[in-house]
Every structure is written in C-alpha cells, then in structure tokens.
XYZ file of C-alpha atoms in Angstrom:
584
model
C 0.000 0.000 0.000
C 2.533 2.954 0.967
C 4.463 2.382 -2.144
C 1.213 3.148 -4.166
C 1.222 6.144 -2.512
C 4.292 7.326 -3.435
C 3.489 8.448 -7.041
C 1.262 10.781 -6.010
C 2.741 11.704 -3.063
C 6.090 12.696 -4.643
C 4.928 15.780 -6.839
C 2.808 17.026 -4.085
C 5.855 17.197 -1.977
C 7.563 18.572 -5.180
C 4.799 21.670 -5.035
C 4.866 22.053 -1.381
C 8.942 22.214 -1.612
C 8.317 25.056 -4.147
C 5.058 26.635 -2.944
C 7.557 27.776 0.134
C 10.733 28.492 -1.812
C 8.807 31.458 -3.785
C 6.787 32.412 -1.069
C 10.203 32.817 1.234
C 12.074 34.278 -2.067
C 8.801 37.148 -2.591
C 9.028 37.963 1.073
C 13.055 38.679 1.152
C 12.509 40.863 -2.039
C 9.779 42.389 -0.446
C 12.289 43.017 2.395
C 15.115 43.783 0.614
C 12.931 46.866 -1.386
C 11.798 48.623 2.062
C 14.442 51.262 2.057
C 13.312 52.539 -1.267
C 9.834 51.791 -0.959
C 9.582 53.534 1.985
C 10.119 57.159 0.073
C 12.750 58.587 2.476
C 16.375 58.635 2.373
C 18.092 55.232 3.553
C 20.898 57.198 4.163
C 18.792 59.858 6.189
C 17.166 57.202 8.430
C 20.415 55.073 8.837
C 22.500 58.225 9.593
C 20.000 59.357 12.480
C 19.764 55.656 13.984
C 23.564 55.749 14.527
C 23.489 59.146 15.973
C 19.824 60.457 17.343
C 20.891 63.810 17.919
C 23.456 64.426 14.667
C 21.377 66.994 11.937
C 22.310 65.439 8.455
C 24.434 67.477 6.128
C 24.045 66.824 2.054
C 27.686 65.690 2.295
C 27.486 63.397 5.516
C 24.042 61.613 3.522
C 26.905 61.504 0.284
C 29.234 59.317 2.505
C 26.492 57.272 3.723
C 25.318 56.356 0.494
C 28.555 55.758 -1.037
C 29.728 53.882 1.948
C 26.350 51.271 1.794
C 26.109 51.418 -2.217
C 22.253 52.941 -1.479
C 22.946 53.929 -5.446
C 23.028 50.544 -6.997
C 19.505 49.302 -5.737
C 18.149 46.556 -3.909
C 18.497 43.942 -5.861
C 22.601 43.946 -5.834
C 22.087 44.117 -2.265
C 20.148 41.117 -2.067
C 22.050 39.500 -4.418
C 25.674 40.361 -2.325
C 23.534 38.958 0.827
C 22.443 36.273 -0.504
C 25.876 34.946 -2.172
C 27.800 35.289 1.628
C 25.052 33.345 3.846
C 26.496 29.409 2.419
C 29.970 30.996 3.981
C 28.006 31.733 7.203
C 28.128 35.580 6.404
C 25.144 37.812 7.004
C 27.011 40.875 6.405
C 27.413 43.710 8.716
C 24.611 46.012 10.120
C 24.492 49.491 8.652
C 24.046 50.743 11.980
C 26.337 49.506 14.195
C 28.515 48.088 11.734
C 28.892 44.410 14.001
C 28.371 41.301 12.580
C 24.780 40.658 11.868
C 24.809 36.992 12.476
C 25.999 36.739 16.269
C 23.641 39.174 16.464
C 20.417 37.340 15.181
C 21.695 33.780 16.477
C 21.535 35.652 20.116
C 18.298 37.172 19.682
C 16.860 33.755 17.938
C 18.222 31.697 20.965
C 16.144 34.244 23.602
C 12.779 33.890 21.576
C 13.076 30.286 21.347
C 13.514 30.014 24.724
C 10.832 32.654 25.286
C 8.941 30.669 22.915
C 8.911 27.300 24.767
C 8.116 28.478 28.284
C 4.796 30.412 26.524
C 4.332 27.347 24.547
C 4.117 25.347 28.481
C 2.196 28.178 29.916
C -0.171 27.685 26.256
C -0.548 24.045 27.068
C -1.843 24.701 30.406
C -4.308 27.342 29.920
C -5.502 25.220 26.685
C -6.063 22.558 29.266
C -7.962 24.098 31.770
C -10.104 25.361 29.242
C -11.240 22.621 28.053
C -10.843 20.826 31.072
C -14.537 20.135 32.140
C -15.730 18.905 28.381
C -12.872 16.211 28.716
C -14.167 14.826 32.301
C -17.707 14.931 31.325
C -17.175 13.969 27.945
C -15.285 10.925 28.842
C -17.587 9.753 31.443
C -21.078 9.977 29.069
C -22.085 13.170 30.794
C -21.758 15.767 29.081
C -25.380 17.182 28.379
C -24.974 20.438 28.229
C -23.382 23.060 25.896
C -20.501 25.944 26.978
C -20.747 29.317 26.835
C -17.276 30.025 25.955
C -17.036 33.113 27.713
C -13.829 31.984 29.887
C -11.757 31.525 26.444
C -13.567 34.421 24.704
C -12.316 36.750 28.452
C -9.018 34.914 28.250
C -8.200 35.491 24.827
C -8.894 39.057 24.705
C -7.248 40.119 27.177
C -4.195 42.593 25.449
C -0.671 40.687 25.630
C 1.002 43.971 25.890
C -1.558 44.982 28.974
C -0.742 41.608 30.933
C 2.567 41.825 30.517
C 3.175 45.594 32.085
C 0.407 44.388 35.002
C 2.247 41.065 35.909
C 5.756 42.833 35.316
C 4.252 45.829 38.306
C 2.249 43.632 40.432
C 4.277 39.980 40.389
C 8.076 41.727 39.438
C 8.203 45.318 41.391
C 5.165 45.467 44.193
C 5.660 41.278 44.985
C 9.197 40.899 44.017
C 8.665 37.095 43.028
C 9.839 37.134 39.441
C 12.218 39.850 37.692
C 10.519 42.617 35.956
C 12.753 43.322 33.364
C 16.284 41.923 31.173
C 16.780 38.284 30.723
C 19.177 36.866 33.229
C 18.009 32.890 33.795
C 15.024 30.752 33.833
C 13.195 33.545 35.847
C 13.374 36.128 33.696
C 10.951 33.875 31.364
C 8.063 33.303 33.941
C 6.056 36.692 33.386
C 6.934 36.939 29.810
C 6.211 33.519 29.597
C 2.677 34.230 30.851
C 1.779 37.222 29.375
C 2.312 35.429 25.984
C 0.638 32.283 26.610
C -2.403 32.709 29.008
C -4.305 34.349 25.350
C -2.592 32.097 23.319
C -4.225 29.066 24.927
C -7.435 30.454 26.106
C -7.727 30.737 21.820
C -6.532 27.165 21.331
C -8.490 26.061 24.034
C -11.617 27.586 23.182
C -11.577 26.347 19.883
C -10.294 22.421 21.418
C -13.724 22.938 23.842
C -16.093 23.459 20.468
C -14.443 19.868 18.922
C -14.634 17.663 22.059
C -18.142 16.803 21.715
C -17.915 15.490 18.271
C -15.170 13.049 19.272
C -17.163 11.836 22.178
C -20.227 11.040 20.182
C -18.779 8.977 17.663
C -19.318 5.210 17.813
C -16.141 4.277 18.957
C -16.492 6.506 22.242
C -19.744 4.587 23.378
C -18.677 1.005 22.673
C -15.612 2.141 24.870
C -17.892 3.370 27.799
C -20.220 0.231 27.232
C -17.071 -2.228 27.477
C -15.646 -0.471 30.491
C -12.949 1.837 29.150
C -11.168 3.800 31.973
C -12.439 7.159 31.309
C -8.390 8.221 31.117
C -8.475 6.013 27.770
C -11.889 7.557 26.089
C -10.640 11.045 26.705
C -6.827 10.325 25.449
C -8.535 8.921 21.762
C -10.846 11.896 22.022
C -8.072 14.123 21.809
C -6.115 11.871 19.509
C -9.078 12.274 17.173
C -9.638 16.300 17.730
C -6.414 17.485 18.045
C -4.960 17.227 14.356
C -7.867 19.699 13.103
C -6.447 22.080 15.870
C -2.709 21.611 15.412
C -2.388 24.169 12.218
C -3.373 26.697 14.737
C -0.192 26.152 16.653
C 1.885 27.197 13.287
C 0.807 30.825 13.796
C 0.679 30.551 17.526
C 4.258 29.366 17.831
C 5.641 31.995 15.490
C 3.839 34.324 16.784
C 5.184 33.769 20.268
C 8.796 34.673 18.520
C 8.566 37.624 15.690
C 5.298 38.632 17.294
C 6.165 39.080 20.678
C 7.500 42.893 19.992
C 5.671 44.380 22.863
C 6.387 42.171 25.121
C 9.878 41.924 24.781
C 9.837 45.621 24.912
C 8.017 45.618 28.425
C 10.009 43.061 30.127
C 13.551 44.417 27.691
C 13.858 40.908 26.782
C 16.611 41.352 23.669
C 14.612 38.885 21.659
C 14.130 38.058 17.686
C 11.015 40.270 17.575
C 11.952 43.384 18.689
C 15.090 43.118 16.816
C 13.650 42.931 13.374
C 11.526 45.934 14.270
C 13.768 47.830 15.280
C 16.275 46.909 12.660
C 12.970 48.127 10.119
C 12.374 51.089 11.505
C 15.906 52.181 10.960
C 16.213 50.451 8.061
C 18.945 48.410 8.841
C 18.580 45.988 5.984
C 21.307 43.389 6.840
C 19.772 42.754 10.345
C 16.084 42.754 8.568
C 17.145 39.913 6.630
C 18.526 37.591 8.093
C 15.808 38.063 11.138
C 13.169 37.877 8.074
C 14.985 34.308 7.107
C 15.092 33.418 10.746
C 11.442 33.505 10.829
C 11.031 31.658 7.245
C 13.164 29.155 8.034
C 11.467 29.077 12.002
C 7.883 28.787 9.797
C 8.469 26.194 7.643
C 10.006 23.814 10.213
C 7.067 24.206 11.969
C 4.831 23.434 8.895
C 6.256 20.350 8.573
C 6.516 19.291 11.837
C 3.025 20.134 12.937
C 2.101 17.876 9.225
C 3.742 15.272 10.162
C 2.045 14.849 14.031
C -1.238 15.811 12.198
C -0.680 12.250 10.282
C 0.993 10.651 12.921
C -2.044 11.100 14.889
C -4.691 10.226 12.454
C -3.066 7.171 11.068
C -3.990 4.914 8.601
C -7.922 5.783 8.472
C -6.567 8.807 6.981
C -4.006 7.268 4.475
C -6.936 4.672 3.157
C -9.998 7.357 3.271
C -11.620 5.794 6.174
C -11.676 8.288 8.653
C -14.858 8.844 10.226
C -16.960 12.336 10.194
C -16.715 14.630 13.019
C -20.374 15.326 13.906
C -21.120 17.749 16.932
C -23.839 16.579 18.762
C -27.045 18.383 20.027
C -26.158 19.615 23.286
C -28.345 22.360 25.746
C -27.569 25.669 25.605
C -27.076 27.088 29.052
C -29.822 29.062 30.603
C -27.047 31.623 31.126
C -26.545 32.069 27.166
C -29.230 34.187 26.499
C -28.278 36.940 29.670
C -24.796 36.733 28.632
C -25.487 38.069 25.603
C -28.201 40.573 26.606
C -26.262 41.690 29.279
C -23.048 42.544 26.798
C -25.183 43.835 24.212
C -26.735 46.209 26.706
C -23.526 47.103 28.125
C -22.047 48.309 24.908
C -25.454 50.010 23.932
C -25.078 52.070 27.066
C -21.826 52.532 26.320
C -21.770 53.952 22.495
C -24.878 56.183 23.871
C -23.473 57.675 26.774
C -19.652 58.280 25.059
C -21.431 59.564 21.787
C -22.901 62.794 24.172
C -19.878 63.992 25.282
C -16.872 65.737 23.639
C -13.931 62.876 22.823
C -11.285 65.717 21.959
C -11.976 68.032 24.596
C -8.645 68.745 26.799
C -8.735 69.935 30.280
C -4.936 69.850 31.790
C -6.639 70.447 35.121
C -8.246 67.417 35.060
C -5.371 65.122 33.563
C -5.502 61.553 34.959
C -8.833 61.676 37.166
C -10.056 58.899 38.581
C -13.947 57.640 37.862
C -16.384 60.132 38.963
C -19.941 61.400 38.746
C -18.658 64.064 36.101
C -16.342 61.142 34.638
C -17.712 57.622 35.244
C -14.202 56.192 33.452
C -12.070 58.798 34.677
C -9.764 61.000 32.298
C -6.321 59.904 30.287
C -3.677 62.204 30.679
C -4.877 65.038 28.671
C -7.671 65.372 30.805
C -10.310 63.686 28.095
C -13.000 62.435 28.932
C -12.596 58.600 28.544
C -16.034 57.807 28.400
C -16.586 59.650 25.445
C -13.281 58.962 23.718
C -14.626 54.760 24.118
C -18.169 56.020 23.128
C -16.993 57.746 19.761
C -14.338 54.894 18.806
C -16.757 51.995 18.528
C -18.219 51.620 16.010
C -14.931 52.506 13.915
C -12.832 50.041 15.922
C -15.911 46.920 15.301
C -16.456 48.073 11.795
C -12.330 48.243 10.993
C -11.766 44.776 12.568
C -14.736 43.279 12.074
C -13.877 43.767 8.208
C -10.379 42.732 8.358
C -11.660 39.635 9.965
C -14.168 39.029 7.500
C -11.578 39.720 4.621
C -9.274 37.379 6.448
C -11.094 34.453 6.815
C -12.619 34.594 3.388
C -9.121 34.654 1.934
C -7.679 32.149 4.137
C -10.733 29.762 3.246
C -10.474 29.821 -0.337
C -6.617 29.265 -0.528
C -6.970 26.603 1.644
C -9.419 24.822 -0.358
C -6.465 25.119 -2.539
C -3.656 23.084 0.176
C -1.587 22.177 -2.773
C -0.842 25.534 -4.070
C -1.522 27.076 -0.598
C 0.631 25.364 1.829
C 4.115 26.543 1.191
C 2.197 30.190 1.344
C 0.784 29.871 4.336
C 3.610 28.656 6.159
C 5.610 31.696 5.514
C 2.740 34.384 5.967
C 2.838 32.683 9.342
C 6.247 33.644 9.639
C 5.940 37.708 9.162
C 4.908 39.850 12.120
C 2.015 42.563 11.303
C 4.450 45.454 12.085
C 6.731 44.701 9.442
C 4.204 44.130 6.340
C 3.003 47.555 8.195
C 6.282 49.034 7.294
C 6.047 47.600 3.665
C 2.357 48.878 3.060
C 3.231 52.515 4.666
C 6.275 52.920 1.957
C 3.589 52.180 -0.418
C -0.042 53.758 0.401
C 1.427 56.139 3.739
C 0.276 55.884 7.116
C -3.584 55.009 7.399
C -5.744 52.991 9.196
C -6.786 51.349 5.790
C -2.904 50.631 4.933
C -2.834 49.117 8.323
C -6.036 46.988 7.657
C -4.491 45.805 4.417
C -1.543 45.096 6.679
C -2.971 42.686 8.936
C -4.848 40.842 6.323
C -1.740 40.024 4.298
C -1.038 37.985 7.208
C -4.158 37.248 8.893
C -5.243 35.071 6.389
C -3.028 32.279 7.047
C -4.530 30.824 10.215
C -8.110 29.780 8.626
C -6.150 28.472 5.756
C -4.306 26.145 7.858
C -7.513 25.500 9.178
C -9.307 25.117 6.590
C -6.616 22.958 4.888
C -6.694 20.096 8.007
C -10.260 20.024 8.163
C -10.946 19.593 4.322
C -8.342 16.898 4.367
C -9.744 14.505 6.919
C -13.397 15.428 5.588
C -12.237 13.986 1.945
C -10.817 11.203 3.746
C -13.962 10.167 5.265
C -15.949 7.498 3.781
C -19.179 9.083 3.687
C -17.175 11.387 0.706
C -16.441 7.851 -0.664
C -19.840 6.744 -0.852
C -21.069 10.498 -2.248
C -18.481 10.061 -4.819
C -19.541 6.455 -5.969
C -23.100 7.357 -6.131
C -21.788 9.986 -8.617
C -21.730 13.301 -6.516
C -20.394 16.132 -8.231
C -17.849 18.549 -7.139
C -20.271 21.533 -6.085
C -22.446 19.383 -4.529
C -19.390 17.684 -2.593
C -18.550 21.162 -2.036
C -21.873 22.313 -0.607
C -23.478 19.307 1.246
C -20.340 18.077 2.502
C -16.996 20.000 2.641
C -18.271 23.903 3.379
C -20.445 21.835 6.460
C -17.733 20.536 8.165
C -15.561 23.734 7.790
C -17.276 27.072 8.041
C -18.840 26.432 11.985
C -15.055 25.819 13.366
C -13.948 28.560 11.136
C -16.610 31.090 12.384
C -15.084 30.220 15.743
C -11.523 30.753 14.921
C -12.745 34.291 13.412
C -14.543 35.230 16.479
C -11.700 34.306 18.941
C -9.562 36.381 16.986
C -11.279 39.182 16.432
C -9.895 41.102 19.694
C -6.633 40.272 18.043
C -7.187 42.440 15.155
C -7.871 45.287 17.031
C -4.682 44.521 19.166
C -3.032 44.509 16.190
C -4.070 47.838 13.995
C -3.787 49.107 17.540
C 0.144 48.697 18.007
C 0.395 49.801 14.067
C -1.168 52.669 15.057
C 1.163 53.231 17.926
C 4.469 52.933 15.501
C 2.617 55.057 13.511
C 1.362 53.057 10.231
C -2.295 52.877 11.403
C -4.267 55.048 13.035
C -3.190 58.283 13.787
C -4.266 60.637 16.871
C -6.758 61.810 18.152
C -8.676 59.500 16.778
C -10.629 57.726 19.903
C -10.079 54.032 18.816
C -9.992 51.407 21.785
C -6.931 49.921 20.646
C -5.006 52.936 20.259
C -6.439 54.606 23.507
C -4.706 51.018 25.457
C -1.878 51.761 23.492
C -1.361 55.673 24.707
C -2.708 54.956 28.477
C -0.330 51.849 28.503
C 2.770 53.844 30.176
C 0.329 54.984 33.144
C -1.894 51.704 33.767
C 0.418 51.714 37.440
C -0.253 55.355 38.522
C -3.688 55.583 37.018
C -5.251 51.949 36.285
C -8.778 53.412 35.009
C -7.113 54.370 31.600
C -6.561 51.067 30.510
C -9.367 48.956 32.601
C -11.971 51.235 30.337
C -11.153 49.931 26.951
C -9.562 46.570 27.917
C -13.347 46.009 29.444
C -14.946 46.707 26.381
C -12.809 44.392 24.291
C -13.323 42.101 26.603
C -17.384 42.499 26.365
C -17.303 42.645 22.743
C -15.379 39.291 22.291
C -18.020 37.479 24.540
C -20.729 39.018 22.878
C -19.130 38.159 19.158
C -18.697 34.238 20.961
C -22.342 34.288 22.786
C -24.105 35.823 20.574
C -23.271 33.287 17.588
C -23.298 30.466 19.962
C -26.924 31.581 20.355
C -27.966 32.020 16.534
C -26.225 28.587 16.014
C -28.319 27.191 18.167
C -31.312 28.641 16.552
C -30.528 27.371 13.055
C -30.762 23.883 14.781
C-alpha cells in the first residue's frame, strides 16, 4: 500500500517544496525593497539611527550612500547577501557596523527560549479550558453546551496589557519574578505568561467546540459500554480532535517569537522580535534579513513538523480514506446564554450612547488623569479627556475596521486553503511575518492610514483559517461518507456544498470570532508605531496603546477599553453560539 502512494505523493511534496521556496524568495525581495519603498532617504534614516541627535548634512548623507552602495539598488544588495550566507556571512549592520549573524543567532536563541516556556504556559491554559468537556465527555455526561465566555475573556485580554500588570504587580510590588532583562530561567516566567495565558485560552476555546464530536462517535460509546477507563476515552478523544487544531499552533508558535514585539519591549527581553523591528524602523537591511529568514526558516520547520504529528495522529484511516466524520452533537444551551449576551449587548449600547454625548477631543490639563467620577464615570487619560466619550466615539470605527479585516481574512484564508496544494508553502511563511513589518512595507507604499494598516494585517491574517481550513478539508475527503457520495456519482459543487463547506465554516466562524480582539490589538500597536491610526482619533486599541505607560499610577485608563474588548469578544462568541443554536 505505501508504495502506491508514493506516485502521487512525490509531486505534491515537489509543489509544497516550491510553494515555500517562492513564497520565502517574494518575502526577502519584499524586504530587501523597504528602504526605497519607503520614500525617504536610507541614508537619512540610517544616519539618524547611529546618531539620534546628529542633523544630516548633504555631504554626511553623500558618505552614507557611497559607503552602503544605497545607489546601486536593492536587488545587488540582495544578491551580495544572498551569495555570503552558504559561507556563514550575514554581512554587517548598517548601523552599528557588528556582525549581523551573532547578532540574530543571540536574539533567535532568547525567543526560542521565550517561545517554549509560553508554549508550556499555552498548554496549560488550553487545558484548563477545556478541562470540564474532557471529564464529562469521557464519562457519558456531558449534556450540556458551553458558553465560551472563559476563552472568549481569556483570549482578549491585550498581551502587551498583561505583561506591564504582571511585570508591576508579580516583578516590582511582589518581588517574586524579575521585571525586566533576561538573566536565567526567571526572567521567562512573566513573559512567559503574558504570551501564553491568550494564546491558549484561543486554542483552548476552539479544542472545547471539537470535544463533543469526538465523544459522540461510535467508537467513544462502545468504549464506555465495554468499560474503558475514562483516562483512555478522553486520550482517543483528543487523539481524534487534536490534528484539526494543530495548524493553529503554526501561527501561535511563530507568533510567540517575531510577534512578541511588545512584550519583549516591556520586560527588555533582547529577543528576535523586537530586533527585526527595530532593525525596520531604521532600516537596517542586513539585520532585517537575516531576522526575516530566521522567521522563514522558524515557519516552515514548523509546517512540517506540525504535518507530520497531524498524520501521525490520524493514522492509517486517513491514508486509506476511512476516517470517520466529526459530527457535533445536540447539546443544551445554558440558561445563562441568552443573559450573557443581553447583558453585553446592553452594556455596549449604554456605552456607544453615553460616550457619543460627550466631547472625545476636549482637553482639560486640570483634570489630567482623574479617577472615575460622577462628572467622569471612566475617569480622564492624561490630557484630561473624557474617557467615556473617547470609548463612546471609537466603537463603532474600531468593530467596523476589525470586524472587516476579519471578514476579509477568513474569506481569503478559506479559499486558498481549499487550494492546500498551491496554498501550503504560502501559508507557512505568511505565518512567519509579524504585522508590524508588512506595516512598514504597506506605509512605503499607500502612507500611514488605518486602511494601509487593515491591508496590513490581512496580508497575514489570512493564514490561520487556511491552515484551518486545509486540516479540516483533508480529513473530511478522507472520510468514507465522501467515498460513498463520490460512488453514487456526486459532483464537485455538490461535494462542495453538502459536505466539505459543512464541516468547515462552523469551526472557522469560531476561529474568526476568537480572533477578532486580536485584530484590534493589532491595527492598535500599528497605530502606535505610527502606520495605522493616527491621533486623536478615539479608537480602543489605540487609547490602550497611549494609556499603557500609566496603567500603574492611574489603572482606570486602561481597565476602560480593555473592558470593552473584553465584552465585545463574549458578545461576538455568545451571541453566535446563540444564533447557532437557533438554526438547529
């Protein structure tokens, strides 16, 4: 059997192969183009990064430019970079003019590190989430349906946010854990959490939504009728859920390395992240590359690691097109549901209608930094504005912008991964780049605006509901209900629309849904470099962004809109929890 396999199976890994060779080649000439797409002077920015306070003369920007070759163009550069990395030679930075590959294998080693204590802290938090579906669940009792409001609280909370609150409260006022640098196994603890307590309340959430299914397959009540240790049901019930999930870690896990800019920044861990930003903002192109290729290569291993567990785990059934359908049962909906969502939807009514009466750019310096009061129920930032009405006015532009970069997103990711073949190598590498640097690229392009900076986030944001996608269409075509479609002479669209679009679109709504805070997280710190949204502009993200630096002295400022992303995450999760459940 395996060697029939093998003629199909070589050109597929043939396309894969290539799929991520062009994608990685596209991104490093995207890369290698920033300085001159950017429309200022490489020589200008480079020149100020190695001295902040030096004015640039005509004939000191001459020397810089003759010095780096900014006259021949991008591609030479790319092409000189390119030729020395077989010797093991990245070049030298612009900047500082050190070695640029010491400087990225230090900065890699710190973010994988980083990386594997979030990815513990991930596991955890994934766990507890879905904690109480796998005990019912294995034991035949599990009647009634979740909310999801712990993984939709969880997973909005801001990464950036947790990390300055468990860096004051657990590093300075407790003294447990260092609060900042990167001096042992300690220094990763708060970092560590602040990274991973959203990453797995997401994974875990959407873990939670597959459980069921597993448990209510055939296989799961023969094993309760023979007298299966519950330990044993719930291990195959993960065995069985886990592969759809496992593309999610490919984002996840890079994430927790080139994504991790903010945090890194808070706790001054010298880490992979914050070195490619910083090596883009002052266009130090030698450092940008090789971190960019750091990331690639980081991406792809991933990919294929995470494809090869996915088979691992499923196994023959999947190799021979026998794998059973995934089938969520009917469960109750919790009598809670329904005042969750009233009670959110009310809140942010009240909210929008209060804010909208009062003046978002009014400054009073005599009230900067007030506390909650009759006059100003969420207290004042440190302009003195009222932040009531600075939350009220930047709602409906913060939904409607991430609500349509989400929608946009998911879309895209679930038509190119109907498309795994073509897709795969792709996605893998779109994984790879952090939303502030395609910022960068689209700002050389279209200028700073919050529309650049939605474009931004969904040239990468697409990539997690293709990998989703991708997993869940595979072990749906391997089914043998697909089979037996097929044979009775099912055509592609109605394949298509009975069948495949089914079993994909309610776990993909999920995924959206989880990450929707996300995207506002994200055109929030592009907004803060500023490539997004620019002040005074009252958007939630950008007003955590701005109060960020006083959440210690004046907490209000950031508990406002952190609150309301939190209530509009469970209200996106409730509320379609609730309208699934009256389809049924």
């Amino acid at each position: 059997m395996a060697v029939a396999h093998l003629p199909a199976a070589r050109p597929y890994i043939g396309r894969l192969a290539a799929g991520r060779a062009l994608a990685g080649a596209a991104l490093l000439a995207a890369v290698a183009a920033l300085p001159w797409l950017s429309g200022s002077d490489p020589a200008r920015t480079v020149l100020r990064a190695r001295s902040a306070d030096q004015d640039p003369t005509p004939a000191q920007l001459a020397v810089v430019r003759e010095q780096l070759g900014l006259d021949q163009g991008p591609w030479v550069h790319l092409a000189h970079w390119l030729g020395g990395l077989p010797r093991g030679d990245a070049g030298v930075s612009w900047v500082s003019g050190a070695p640029v590959m010491p400087q990225v294998g230090t900065a890699l080693s710190v973010s994988l590190t980083l990386m594997l204590g979030a990815l513990v802290v991930t596991a955890l938090v994934a766990a507890l989430v879905c904690a109480r579906t796998v005990f019912l669940g294995s034991r035949r009792r599990l009647r009634q349906d979740r909310t999801g409001t712990t993984a939709a609280v969880l997973a909005a909370l801001p990464k950036f946010l947790l990390a300055s609150v468990l860096a004051t409260v657990c590093g300075v006022w407790w003294g447990w854990f260092p609060s900042s640098g990167w001096a042992g196994p300690q220094s990763m603890v708060l970092p560590s959490l602040a990274l991973g307590i959203p990453s797995g309340a997401m994974l875990g959430g959407l873990l939670d939504q597959a459980l069921p299914a597993a448990f209510h397959e055939p296989w799961a009540r023969t094993a309760y009728a023979v007298g299966l240790p519950p330990g044993n049901i719930a291990r195959n019930a993960l065995r069985r859920t886990l592969p759809g999930m496992l593309p999610q870690l490919l984002p996840t896990v890079v994430a927790l390395v080139g994504g991790a800019v903010a945090v890194e920044k808070i706790f001054n861990i010298p880490g992979l992240g914050r070195l490619a930003l910083e090596s883009a903002v002052a266009q130090d192109l030698p450092v940008l590359q090789t971190a960019t290729l750091a990331l690639v290569l980081l991406g792809v291993s991933a990919g294929i690691l995470i494809r090869a567990l996915r088979h691992a785990l499923l196994g023959r059934p999947l190799r021979d097109g026998a794998l059973p359908a995934l089938h969520r049962p009917p469960l109750v909906p919790p009598r809670s549901l329904r005042w969750i969502t009233a009670a959110c939807a009310v809140a942010l009514l009240a909210l929008v209608t209060a804010g909208l009466l009062r003046d978002p750019l009014q400054v009073d310096t005599a009230a900067r930094l007030v506390s909650p009061s009759l006059e100003h129920p969420l207290g004042t930032d440190a302009l003195g504005r009222d932040l009531l009405a600075r939350l009220g006015h930047g709602a409906l532009r913060t939904a409607g912008v991430a609500l349509a970069v989400t929608v946009v997103s998911a879309v895209t990711g679930l038509l190119l991964g109907m498309a795994p073949r073509a897709s795969a190598g792709p996605t893998e590498v779109a994984s790879t780049l952090p939303a502030v640097l395609t910022g960068l690229l689209i700002a050389g392009v279209t200028g700073p605006s919050v529309w650049g900076a939605a474009i931004a986030v969904c040239v990468v944001g697409w990539s997690p509901y293709a990998a989703q996608t991708a997993a869940l269409l595979e072990q749906e075509r391997a089914s043998g209900h697909i089979a037996a479609s097929v044979a009775l002479g099912a055509g592609r669209l109605h394949l298509l629309r009975r069948h495949l679009l089914p079993a994909v679109l309610p776990a993909l709504l999920r995924n959206a849904l989880l990450r929707l805070p996300t995207a506002v997280l994200v055109l929030a710190s592009l907004g803060f470099l500023g490539l997004g949204e620019q002040p005074p502009t009252p958007e939630w993200g950008r007003l955590l962004s701005e109060n960020q630096p006083y959440a210690e002295l004046a907490p209000w400022t950031v508990l406002g809109p952190a609150a309301a992303l939190v209530v509009l995450s469970v209200l996106a999760v409730t509320g379609s929890a609730l309208g699934h459940k009256k389809g049924e």
